[in-house]
Coordinates of C-alpha atoms and ligand atoms in Angstrom, one line a residue:
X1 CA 73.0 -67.0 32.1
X2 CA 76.6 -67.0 30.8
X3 CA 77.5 -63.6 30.5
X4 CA 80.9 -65.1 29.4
X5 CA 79.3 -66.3 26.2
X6 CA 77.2 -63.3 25.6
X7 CA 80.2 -60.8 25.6
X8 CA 82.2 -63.1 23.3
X9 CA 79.4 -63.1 21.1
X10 CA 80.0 -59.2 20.4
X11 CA 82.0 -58.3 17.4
X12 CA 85.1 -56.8 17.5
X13 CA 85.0 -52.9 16.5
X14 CA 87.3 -54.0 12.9
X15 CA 85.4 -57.3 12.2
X16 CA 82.2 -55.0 12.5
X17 CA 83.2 -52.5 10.4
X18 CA 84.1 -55.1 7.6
X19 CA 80.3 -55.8 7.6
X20 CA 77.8 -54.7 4.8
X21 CA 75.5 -53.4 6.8
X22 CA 78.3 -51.2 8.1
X23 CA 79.6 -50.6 4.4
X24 CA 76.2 -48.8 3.6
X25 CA 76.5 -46.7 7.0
X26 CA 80.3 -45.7 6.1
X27 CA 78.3 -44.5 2.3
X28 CA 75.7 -42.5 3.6
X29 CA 77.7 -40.9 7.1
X30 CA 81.8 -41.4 6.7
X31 CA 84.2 -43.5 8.3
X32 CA 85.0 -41.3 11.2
X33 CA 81.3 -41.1 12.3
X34 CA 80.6 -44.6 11.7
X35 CA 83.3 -46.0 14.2
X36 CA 82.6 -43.5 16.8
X37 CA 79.0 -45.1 16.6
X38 CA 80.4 -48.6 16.3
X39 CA 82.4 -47.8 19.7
X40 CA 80.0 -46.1 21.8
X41 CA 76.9 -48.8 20.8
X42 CA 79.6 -51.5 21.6
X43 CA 80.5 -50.1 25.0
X44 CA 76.8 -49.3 25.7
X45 CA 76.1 -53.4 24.6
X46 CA 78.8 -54.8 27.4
X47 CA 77.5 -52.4 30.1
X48 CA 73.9 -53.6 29.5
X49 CA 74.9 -57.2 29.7
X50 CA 77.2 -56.3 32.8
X51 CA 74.1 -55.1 34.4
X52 CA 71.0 -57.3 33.4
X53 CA 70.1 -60.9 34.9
X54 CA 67.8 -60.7 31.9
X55 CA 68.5 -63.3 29.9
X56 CA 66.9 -62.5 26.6
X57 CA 67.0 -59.1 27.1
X58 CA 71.1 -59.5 27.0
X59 CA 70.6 -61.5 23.8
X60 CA 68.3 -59.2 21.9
X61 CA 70.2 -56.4 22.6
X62 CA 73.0 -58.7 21.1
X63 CA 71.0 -59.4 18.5
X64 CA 69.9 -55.3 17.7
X65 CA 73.6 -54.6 17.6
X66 CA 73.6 -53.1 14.1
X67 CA 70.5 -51.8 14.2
X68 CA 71.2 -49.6 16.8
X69 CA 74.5 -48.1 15.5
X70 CA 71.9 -47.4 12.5
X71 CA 69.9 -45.4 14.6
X72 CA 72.6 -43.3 17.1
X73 CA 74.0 -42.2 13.1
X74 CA 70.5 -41.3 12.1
X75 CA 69.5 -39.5 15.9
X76 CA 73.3 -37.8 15.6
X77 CA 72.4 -36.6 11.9
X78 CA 69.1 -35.4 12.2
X79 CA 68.5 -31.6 12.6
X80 CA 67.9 -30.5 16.6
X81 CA 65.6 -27.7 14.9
X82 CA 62.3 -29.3 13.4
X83 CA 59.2 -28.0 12.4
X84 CA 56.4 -28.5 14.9
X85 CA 52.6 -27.8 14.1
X86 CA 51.6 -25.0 16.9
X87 CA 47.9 -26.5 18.1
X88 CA 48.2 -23.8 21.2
X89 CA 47.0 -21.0 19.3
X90 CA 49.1 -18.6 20.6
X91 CA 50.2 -16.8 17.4
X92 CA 53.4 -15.2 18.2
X93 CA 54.8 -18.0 20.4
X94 CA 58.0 -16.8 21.1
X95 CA 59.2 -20.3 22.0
X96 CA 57.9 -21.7 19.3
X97 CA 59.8 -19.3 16.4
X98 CA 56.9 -16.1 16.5
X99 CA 55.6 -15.0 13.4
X100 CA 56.0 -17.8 10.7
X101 CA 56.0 -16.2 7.0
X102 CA 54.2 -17.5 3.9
X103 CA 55.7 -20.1 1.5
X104 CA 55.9 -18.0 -1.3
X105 CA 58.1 -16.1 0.6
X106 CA 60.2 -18.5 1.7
X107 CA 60.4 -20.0 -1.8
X108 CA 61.4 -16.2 -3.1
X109 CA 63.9 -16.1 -0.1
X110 CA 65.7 -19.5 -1.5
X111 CA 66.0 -18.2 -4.4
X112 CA 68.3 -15.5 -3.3
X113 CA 70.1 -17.0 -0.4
X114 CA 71.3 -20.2 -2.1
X115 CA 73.4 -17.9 -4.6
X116 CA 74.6 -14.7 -4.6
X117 CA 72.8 -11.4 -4.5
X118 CA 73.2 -7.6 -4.5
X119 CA 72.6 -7.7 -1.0
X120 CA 75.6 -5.1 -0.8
X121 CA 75.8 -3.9 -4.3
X122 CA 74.4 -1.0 -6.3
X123 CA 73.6 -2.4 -9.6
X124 CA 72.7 0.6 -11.3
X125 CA 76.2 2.3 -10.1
X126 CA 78.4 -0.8 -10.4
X127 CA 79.5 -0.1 -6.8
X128 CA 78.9 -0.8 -3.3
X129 CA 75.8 -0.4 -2.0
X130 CA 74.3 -0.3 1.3
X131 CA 72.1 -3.0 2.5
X132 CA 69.4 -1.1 3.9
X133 CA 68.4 0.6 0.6
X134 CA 66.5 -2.7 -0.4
X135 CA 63.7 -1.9 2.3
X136 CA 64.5 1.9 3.4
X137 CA 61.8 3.2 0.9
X138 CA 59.7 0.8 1.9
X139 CA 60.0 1.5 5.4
X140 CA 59.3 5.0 4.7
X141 CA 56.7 5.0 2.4
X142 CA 54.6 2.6 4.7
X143 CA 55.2 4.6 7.5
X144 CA 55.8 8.3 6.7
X145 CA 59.1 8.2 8.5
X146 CA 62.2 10.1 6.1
X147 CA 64.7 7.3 6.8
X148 CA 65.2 3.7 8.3
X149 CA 67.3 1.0 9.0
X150 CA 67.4 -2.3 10.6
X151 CA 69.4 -4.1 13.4
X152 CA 68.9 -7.8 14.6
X153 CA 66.3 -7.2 16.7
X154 CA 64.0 -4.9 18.6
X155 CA 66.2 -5.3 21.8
X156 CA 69.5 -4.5 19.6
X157 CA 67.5 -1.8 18.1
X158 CA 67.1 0.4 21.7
X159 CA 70.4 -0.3 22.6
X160 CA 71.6 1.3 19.1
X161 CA 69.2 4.1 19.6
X162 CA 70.4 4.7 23.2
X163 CA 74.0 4.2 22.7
X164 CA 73.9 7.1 19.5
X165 CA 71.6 9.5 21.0
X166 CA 71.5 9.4 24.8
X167 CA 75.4 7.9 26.0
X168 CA 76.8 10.1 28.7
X169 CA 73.8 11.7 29.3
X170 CA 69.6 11.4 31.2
X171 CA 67.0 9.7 29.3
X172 CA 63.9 10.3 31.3
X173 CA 61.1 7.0 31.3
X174 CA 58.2 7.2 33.3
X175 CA 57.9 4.9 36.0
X176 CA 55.4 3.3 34.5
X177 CA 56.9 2.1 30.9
X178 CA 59.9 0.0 32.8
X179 CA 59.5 -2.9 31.0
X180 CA 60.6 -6.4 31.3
X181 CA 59.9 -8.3 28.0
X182 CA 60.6 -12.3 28.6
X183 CA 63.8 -13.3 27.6
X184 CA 65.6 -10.6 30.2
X185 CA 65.2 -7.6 28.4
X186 CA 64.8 -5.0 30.6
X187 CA 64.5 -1.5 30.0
X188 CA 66.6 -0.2 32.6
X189 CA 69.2 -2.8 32.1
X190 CA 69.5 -2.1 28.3
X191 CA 69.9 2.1 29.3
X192 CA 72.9 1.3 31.8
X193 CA 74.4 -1.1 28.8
X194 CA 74.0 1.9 26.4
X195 CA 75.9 4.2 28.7
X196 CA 72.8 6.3 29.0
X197 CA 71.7 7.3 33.4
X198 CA 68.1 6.4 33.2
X199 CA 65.8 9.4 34.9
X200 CA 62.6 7.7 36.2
X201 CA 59.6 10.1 36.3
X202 CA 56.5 9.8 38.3
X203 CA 55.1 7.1 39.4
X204 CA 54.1 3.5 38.5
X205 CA 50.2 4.3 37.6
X206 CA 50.4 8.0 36.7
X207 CA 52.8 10.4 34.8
X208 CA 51.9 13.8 34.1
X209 CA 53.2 16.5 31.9
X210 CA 54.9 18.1 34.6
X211 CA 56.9 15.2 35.9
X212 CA 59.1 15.5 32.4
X213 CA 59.1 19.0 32.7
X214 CA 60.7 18.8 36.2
X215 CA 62.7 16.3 35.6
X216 CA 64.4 18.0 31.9
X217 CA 67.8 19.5 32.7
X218 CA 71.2 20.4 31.0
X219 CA 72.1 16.2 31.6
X220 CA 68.9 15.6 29.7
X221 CA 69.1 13.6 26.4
X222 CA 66.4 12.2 25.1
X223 CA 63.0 11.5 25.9
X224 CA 61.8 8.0 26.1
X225 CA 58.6 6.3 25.6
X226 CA 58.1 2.3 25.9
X227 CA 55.1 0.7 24.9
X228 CA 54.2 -1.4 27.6
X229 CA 53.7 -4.4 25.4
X230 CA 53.1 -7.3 27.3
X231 CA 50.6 -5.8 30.5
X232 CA 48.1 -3.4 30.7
X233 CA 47.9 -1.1 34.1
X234 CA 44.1 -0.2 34.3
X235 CA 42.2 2.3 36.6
X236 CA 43.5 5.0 38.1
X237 CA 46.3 5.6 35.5
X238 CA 48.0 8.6 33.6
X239 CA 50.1 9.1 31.0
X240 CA 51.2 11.5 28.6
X241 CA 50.6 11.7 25.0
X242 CA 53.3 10.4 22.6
X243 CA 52.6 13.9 20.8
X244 CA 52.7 16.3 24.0
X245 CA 56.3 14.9 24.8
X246 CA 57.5 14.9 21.5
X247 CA 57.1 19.2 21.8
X248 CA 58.5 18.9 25.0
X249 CA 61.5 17.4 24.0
X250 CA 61.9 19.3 20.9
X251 CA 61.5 22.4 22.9
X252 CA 64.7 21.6 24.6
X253 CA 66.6 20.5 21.8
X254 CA 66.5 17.1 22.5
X255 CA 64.8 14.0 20.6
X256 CA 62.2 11.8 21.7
X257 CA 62.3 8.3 21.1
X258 CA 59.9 5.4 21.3
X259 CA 59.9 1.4 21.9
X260 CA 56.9 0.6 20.3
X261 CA 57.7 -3.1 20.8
X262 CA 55.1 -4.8 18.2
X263 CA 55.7 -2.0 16.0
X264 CA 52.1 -2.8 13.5
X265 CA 51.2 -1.2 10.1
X266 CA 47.9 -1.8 9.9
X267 CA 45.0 -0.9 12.1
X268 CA 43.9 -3.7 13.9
X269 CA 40.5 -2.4 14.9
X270 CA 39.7 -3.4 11.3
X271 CA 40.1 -6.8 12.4
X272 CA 38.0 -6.8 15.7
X273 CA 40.4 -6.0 18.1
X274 CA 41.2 -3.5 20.4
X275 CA 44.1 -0.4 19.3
X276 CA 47.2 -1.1 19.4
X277 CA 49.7 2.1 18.4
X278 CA 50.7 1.6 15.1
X279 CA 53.7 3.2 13.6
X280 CA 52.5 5.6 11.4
X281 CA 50.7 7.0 13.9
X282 CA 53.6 7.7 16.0
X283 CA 55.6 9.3 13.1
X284 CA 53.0 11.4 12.8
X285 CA 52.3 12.2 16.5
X286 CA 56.4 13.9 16.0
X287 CA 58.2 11.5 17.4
X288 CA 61.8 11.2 16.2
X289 CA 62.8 7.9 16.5
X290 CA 60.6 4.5 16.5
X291 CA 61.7 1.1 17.0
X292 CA 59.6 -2.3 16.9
X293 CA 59.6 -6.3 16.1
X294 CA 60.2 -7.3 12.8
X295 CA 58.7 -10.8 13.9
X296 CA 55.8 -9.8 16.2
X297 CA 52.9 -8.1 14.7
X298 CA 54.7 -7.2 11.5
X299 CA 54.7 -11.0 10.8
X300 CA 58.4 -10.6 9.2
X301 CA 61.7 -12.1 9.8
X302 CA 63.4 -11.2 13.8
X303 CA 64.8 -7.8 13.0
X304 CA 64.6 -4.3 14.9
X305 CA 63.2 -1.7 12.3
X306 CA 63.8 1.8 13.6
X307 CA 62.6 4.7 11.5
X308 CA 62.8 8.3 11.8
X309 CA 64.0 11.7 10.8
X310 CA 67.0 11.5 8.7
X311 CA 69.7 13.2 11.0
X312 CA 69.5 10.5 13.8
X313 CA 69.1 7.6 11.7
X314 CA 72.6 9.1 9.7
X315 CA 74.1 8.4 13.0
X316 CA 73.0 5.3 13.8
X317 CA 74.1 3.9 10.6
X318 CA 77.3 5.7 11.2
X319 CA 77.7 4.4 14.8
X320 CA 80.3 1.3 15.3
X321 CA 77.8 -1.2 17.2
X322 CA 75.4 -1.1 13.9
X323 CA 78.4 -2.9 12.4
X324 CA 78.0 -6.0 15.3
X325 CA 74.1 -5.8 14.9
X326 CA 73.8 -6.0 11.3
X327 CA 71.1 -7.8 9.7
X328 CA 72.1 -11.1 7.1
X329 CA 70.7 -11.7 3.5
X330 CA 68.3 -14.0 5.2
X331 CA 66.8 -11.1 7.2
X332 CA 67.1 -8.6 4.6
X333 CA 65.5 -10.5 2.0
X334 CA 62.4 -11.9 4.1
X335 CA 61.9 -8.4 5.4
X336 CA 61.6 -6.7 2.0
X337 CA 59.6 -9.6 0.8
X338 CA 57.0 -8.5 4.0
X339 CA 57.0 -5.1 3.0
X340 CA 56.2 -5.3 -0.3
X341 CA 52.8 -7.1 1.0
X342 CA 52.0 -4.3 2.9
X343 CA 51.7 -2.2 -0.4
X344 CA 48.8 -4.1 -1.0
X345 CA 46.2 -2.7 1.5
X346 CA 43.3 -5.4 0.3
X347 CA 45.7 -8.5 0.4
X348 CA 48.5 -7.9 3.1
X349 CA 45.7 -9.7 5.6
X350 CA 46.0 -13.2 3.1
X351 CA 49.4 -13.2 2.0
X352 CA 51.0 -12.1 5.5
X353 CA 50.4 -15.5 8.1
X354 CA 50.6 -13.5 11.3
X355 CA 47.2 -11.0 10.0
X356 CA 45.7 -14.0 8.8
X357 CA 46.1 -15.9 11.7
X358 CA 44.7 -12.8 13.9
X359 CA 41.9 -11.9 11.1
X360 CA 40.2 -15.3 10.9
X361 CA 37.2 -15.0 12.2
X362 CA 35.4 -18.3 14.3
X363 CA 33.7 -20.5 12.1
X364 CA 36.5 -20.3 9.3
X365 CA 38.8 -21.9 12.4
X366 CA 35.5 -24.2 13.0
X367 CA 35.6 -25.8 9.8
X368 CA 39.1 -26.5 10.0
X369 CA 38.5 -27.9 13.4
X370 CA 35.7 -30.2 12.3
X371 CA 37.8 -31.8 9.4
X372 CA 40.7 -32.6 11.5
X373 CA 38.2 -34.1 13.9
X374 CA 36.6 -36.0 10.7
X375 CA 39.6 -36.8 9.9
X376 CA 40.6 -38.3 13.2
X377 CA 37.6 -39.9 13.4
X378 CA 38.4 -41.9 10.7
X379 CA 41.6 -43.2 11.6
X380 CA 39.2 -44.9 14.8
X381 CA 41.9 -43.4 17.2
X382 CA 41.5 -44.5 20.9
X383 CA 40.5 -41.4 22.2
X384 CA 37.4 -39.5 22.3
X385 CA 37.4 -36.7 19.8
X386 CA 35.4 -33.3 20.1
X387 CA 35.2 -30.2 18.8
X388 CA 35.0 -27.2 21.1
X389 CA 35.1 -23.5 21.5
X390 CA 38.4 -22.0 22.8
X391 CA 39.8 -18.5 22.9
X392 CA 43.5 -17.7 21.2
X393 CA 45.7 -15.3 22.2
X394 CA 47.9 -13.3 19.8
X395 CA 51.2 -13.4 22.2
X396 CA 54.6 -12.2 21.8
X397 CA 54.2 -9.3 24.3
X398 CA 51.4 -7.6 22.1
X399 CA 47.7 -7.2 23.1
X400 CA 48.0 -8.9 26.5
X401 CA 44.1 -8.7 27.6
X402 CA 43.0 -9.3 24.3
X403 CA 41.2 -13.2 23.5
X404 CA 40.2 -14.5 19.9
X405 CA 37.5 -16.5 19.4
X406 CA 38.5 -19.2 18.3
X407 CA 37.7 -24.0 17.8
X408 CA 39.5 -26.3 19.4
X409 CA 40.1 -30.6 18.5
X410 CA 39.6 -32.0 21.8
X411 CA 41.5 -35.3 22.8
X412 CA 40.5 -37.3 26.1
X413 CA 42.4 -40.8 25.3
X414 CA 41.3 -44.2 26.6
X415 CA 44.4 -45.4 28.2
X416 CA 46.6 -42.8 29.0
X417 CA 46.0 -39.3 30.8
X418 CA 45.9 -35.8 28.7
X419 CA 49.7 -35.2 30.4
X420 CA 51.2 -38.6 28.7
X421 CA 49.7 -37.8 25.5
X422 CA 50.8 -34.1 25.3
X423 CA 54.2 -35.4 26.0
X424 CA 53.9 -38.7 23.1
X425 CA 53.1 -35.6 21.2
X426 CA 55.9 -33.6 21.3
X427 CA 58.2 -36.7 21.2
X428 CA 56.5 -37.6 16.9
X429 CA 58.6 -36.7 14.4
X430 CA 56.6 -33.8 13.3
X431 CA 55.6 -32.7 17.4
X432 CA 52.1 -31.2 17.7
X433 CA 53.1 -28.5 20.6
X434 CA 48.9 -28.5 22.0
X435 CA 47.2 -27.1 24.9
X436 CA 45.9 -29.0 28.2
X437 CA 43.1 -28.6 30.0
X438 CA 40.5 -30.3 32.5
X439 CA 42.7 -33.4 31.5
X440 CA 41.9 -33.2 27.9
X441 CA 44.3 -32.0 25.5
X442 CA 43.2 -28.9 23.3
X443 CA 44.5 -28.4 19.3
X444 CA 43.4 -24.8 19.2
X445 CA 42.8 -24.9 15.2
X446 CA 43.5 -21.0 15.1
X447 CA 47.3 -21.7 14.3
X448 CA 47.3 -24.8 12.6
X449 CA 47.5 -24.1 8.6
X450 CA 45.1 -25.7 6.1
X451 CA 48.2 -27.7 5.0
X452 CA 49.1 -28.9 8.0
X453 CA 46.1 -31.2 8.7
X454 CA 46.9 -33.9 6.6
X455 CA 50.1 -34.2 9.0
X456 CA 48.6 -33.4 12.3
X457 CA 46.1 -36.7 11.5
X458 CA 49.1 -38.7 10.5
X459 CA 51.2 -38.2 14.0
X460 CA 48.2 -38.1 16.0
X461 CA 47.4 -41.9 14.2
X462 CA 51.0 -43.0 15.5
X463 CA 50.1 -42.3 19.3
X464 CA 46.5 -42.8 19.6
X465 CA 46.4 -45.6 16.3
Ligands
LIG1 C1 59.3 -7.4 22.4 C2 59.7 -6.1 22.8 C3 61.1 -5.8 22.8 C4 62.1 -6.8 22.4 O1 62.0 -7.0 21.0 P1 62.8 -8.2 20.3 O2 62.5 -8.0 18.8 O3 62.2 -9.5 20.9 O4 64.2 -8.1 20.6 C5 61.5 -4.5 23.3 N1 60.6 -3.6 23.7 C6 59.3 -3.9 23.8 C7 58.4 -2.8 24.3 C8 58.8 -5.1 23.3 O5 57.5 -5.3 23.4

């Protein structure tokens, strides 16, 4: 081969860029971009030919010149964050975004965020306004708190709460509640950051009354209580009611706060499952300050709601790290949106994803399953296609032991194995993100939406077609 030949047969970077096909790049991307790609694809072009001994591999990458400028612009222009469908039906999957909300939402949240809004401004008084006042009767109403406000998360939220009410001074945790929630949030790290001493009391499987008692002293703050979200520590355990600490700490002057991590409205024993604290119930129970998820069982936008009496949330608001945790329009405006569902006791379970994902029962997730399968089936994919029972999880740190019933699409493909067609997946355009098992791969139908099927069929056709 005359490799010679073959790198005078590559365009200079100006004759290239006189081209047509170029011209119709430079319309849709811009000069700038266009040469950049012209360079790099050039450079790439010698070094292949540098290295091959293949002859007409050198001459067709030659030949796909152009066509591969074409594609680095398109690659380089195209969004990193895509939708995916979520076949592992895990239905806050943190990785994966957690709680997804409803169209008609997102259609009402365009609305406001591609203009302008009175995200900030009190209409009725022609003045500033504060951006919490959208929601704070909401928050309230819903959960029989006298005041609320939001931060950007639940993690931001303890760390506001901490910081306000307990800097300089003992929060006492049982040894028990010392969370780590994935992603490195740690409760004793976040009390240090606030400028608070954490007081452990008693040990990891049992705290009694007594240990808080012993433990409350002139350093004493506040009280603290974390949900303990994401495990479950069964046996011989003891802890103490939310309730029986709130007197405690209001016997000594002192508030008592808690994490609920999930932070949930409704009562999910309605839907089959097993109790999980909701928020009204710790409002009730006396507690003074309660922070939770805006995106885990709530199925909102990520925030940190944190509701409670009126004299602590004043300071929050008032305190200078509120101002570097603030919440956006985006946030604002979904979370609102959410909340108003909630009103609705007979709807919220429809119109909220995350309570309808968790509410379906089994064969309503079967029938889905069986007209993907159908669907599938049709397209005469090269793989065997089943449908089977699986169990869902719900995720996100909330009801850890907890499985749904739930159908699963079952894959075992002719010629490759269930680890090279998991990864084919997540390489489509649209990625199905699916579960793997006994060397089949699983589409656990609990979190795939109606609306989604006629997509799933279409990029599962493009590997197994
Ligand atoms: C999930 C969780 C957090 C963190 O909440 P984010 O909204 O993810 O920041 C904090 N505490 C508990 C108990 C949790 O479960």
């Amino acid at each position: 081969m005359d490799k010679n030949e073959l790198f005078r047969n590559i365009p200079k970077v100006d004759v290239l860029l006189e081209r047509e096909s170029m011209a119709a790049l430079i319309g849709r991307y811009g000069r700038s971009l266009v040469t950049e790609a012209v360079r790099t694809e050039t450079e790439q072009l010698r070094r292949t030919i540098r290295e091959t001994e293949d002859e007409s591999a050198a001459l067709a990458a030659v030949a796909g010149l152009e066509e591969s400028i074409a594609r680095r612009l398109e690659e380089l222009c195209t969004p990193r964050v895509r939708k995916v469908i979520n076949a592992t039906g895990t239905i806050l999957h943190t990785n994966l975004g957690r709680a997804p909300i409803s169209r008609a939402q997102a259609e009402k949240l365009a609305d406001i965020v591609t203009g302008y809004s009175n995200l900030e401004y009190d209409l009725e008084g022609a003045r500033r306004g504060e951006r919490y006042a959208h929601f704070e009767w909401l928050l309230c109403r819903l959960t029989g708190a006298e005041a609320a406000m939001v931060v950007n998360n639940n993690a931001a939220a303890v760390l506001l709460v901490l910081s306000t009410l307990a800097a300089g001074g003992e929060v006492l945790v049982s040894r028990g509640e010392l969370v780590e929630i994935g992603g490195k949030f740690r409760v004793p790290d976040v009390c240090r950051q606030s400028g608070a001493t954490l007081r452990e009391v008693g040990t990891t499987n049992k705290t009694h009354f007594s240990d808080y008692e012993e433990a409350l002293g002139d350093e004493t703050k506040a009280i603290l209580k974390v949900h303990t979200s994401n495990y479950r520590i069964v046996g011989f355990t003891e802890s103490v009611p939310a309730a029986e600490l709130a007197e405690l700490a209001h016997g000594h002057g002192v508030p008592m706060i808690e994490d609920l991590g999930s932070g949930v409205l409704v009562d999910l024993e309605d839907y089959g499952l097993g109790h999980e604290p909701t928020v009204q119930e710790s409002v009730r129970a006396g507690i003074d300050v309660v922070c939770f998820s805006g995106d885990k069982l709530l199925g909102g936008p990520q925030a940190g709601i944190i509701v409670g009496k009126k004299e602590y949330i004043a300071r929050m608001k008032r305190h200078p790290l509120t101002r570097a945790l603030r919440v956006d329009k985006f946030t604002v405006t979904a979370l609102e949106l959410v909340l108003l569902e909630y009103l609705k006791k007979e709807s919220v379970a429809r119109n909220v994803p995350v309570l309808r994902m968790i509410s379906e029962k089994e064969p309503s997730v079967r029938a889905r399953a069986e007209k993907l399968a159908d669907m599938l089936r049709r397209r005469e994919l090269r793989a065997d296609i089943a449908v089977a029972p699986c169990q869902s999880q719900v995720g996100g740190g909330s009801l850890p032991l907890e499985r749904l019933e739930s159908a699963a699409v079952t894959l075992d493909p002719w010629q490759m194995s269930a680890d090279a067609l998991e990864h084919a997946m997540l390489a489509l355009p649209v990625p199905i993100v699916p579960r793997v098992a006994e060397d089949k791969v699983l589409l656990d139908m609990r979190t795939v939406a109606e609306d989604e099927l006629e997509t799933a069929a279409r990029m599962l056709g493009e590997v197994l077609g």
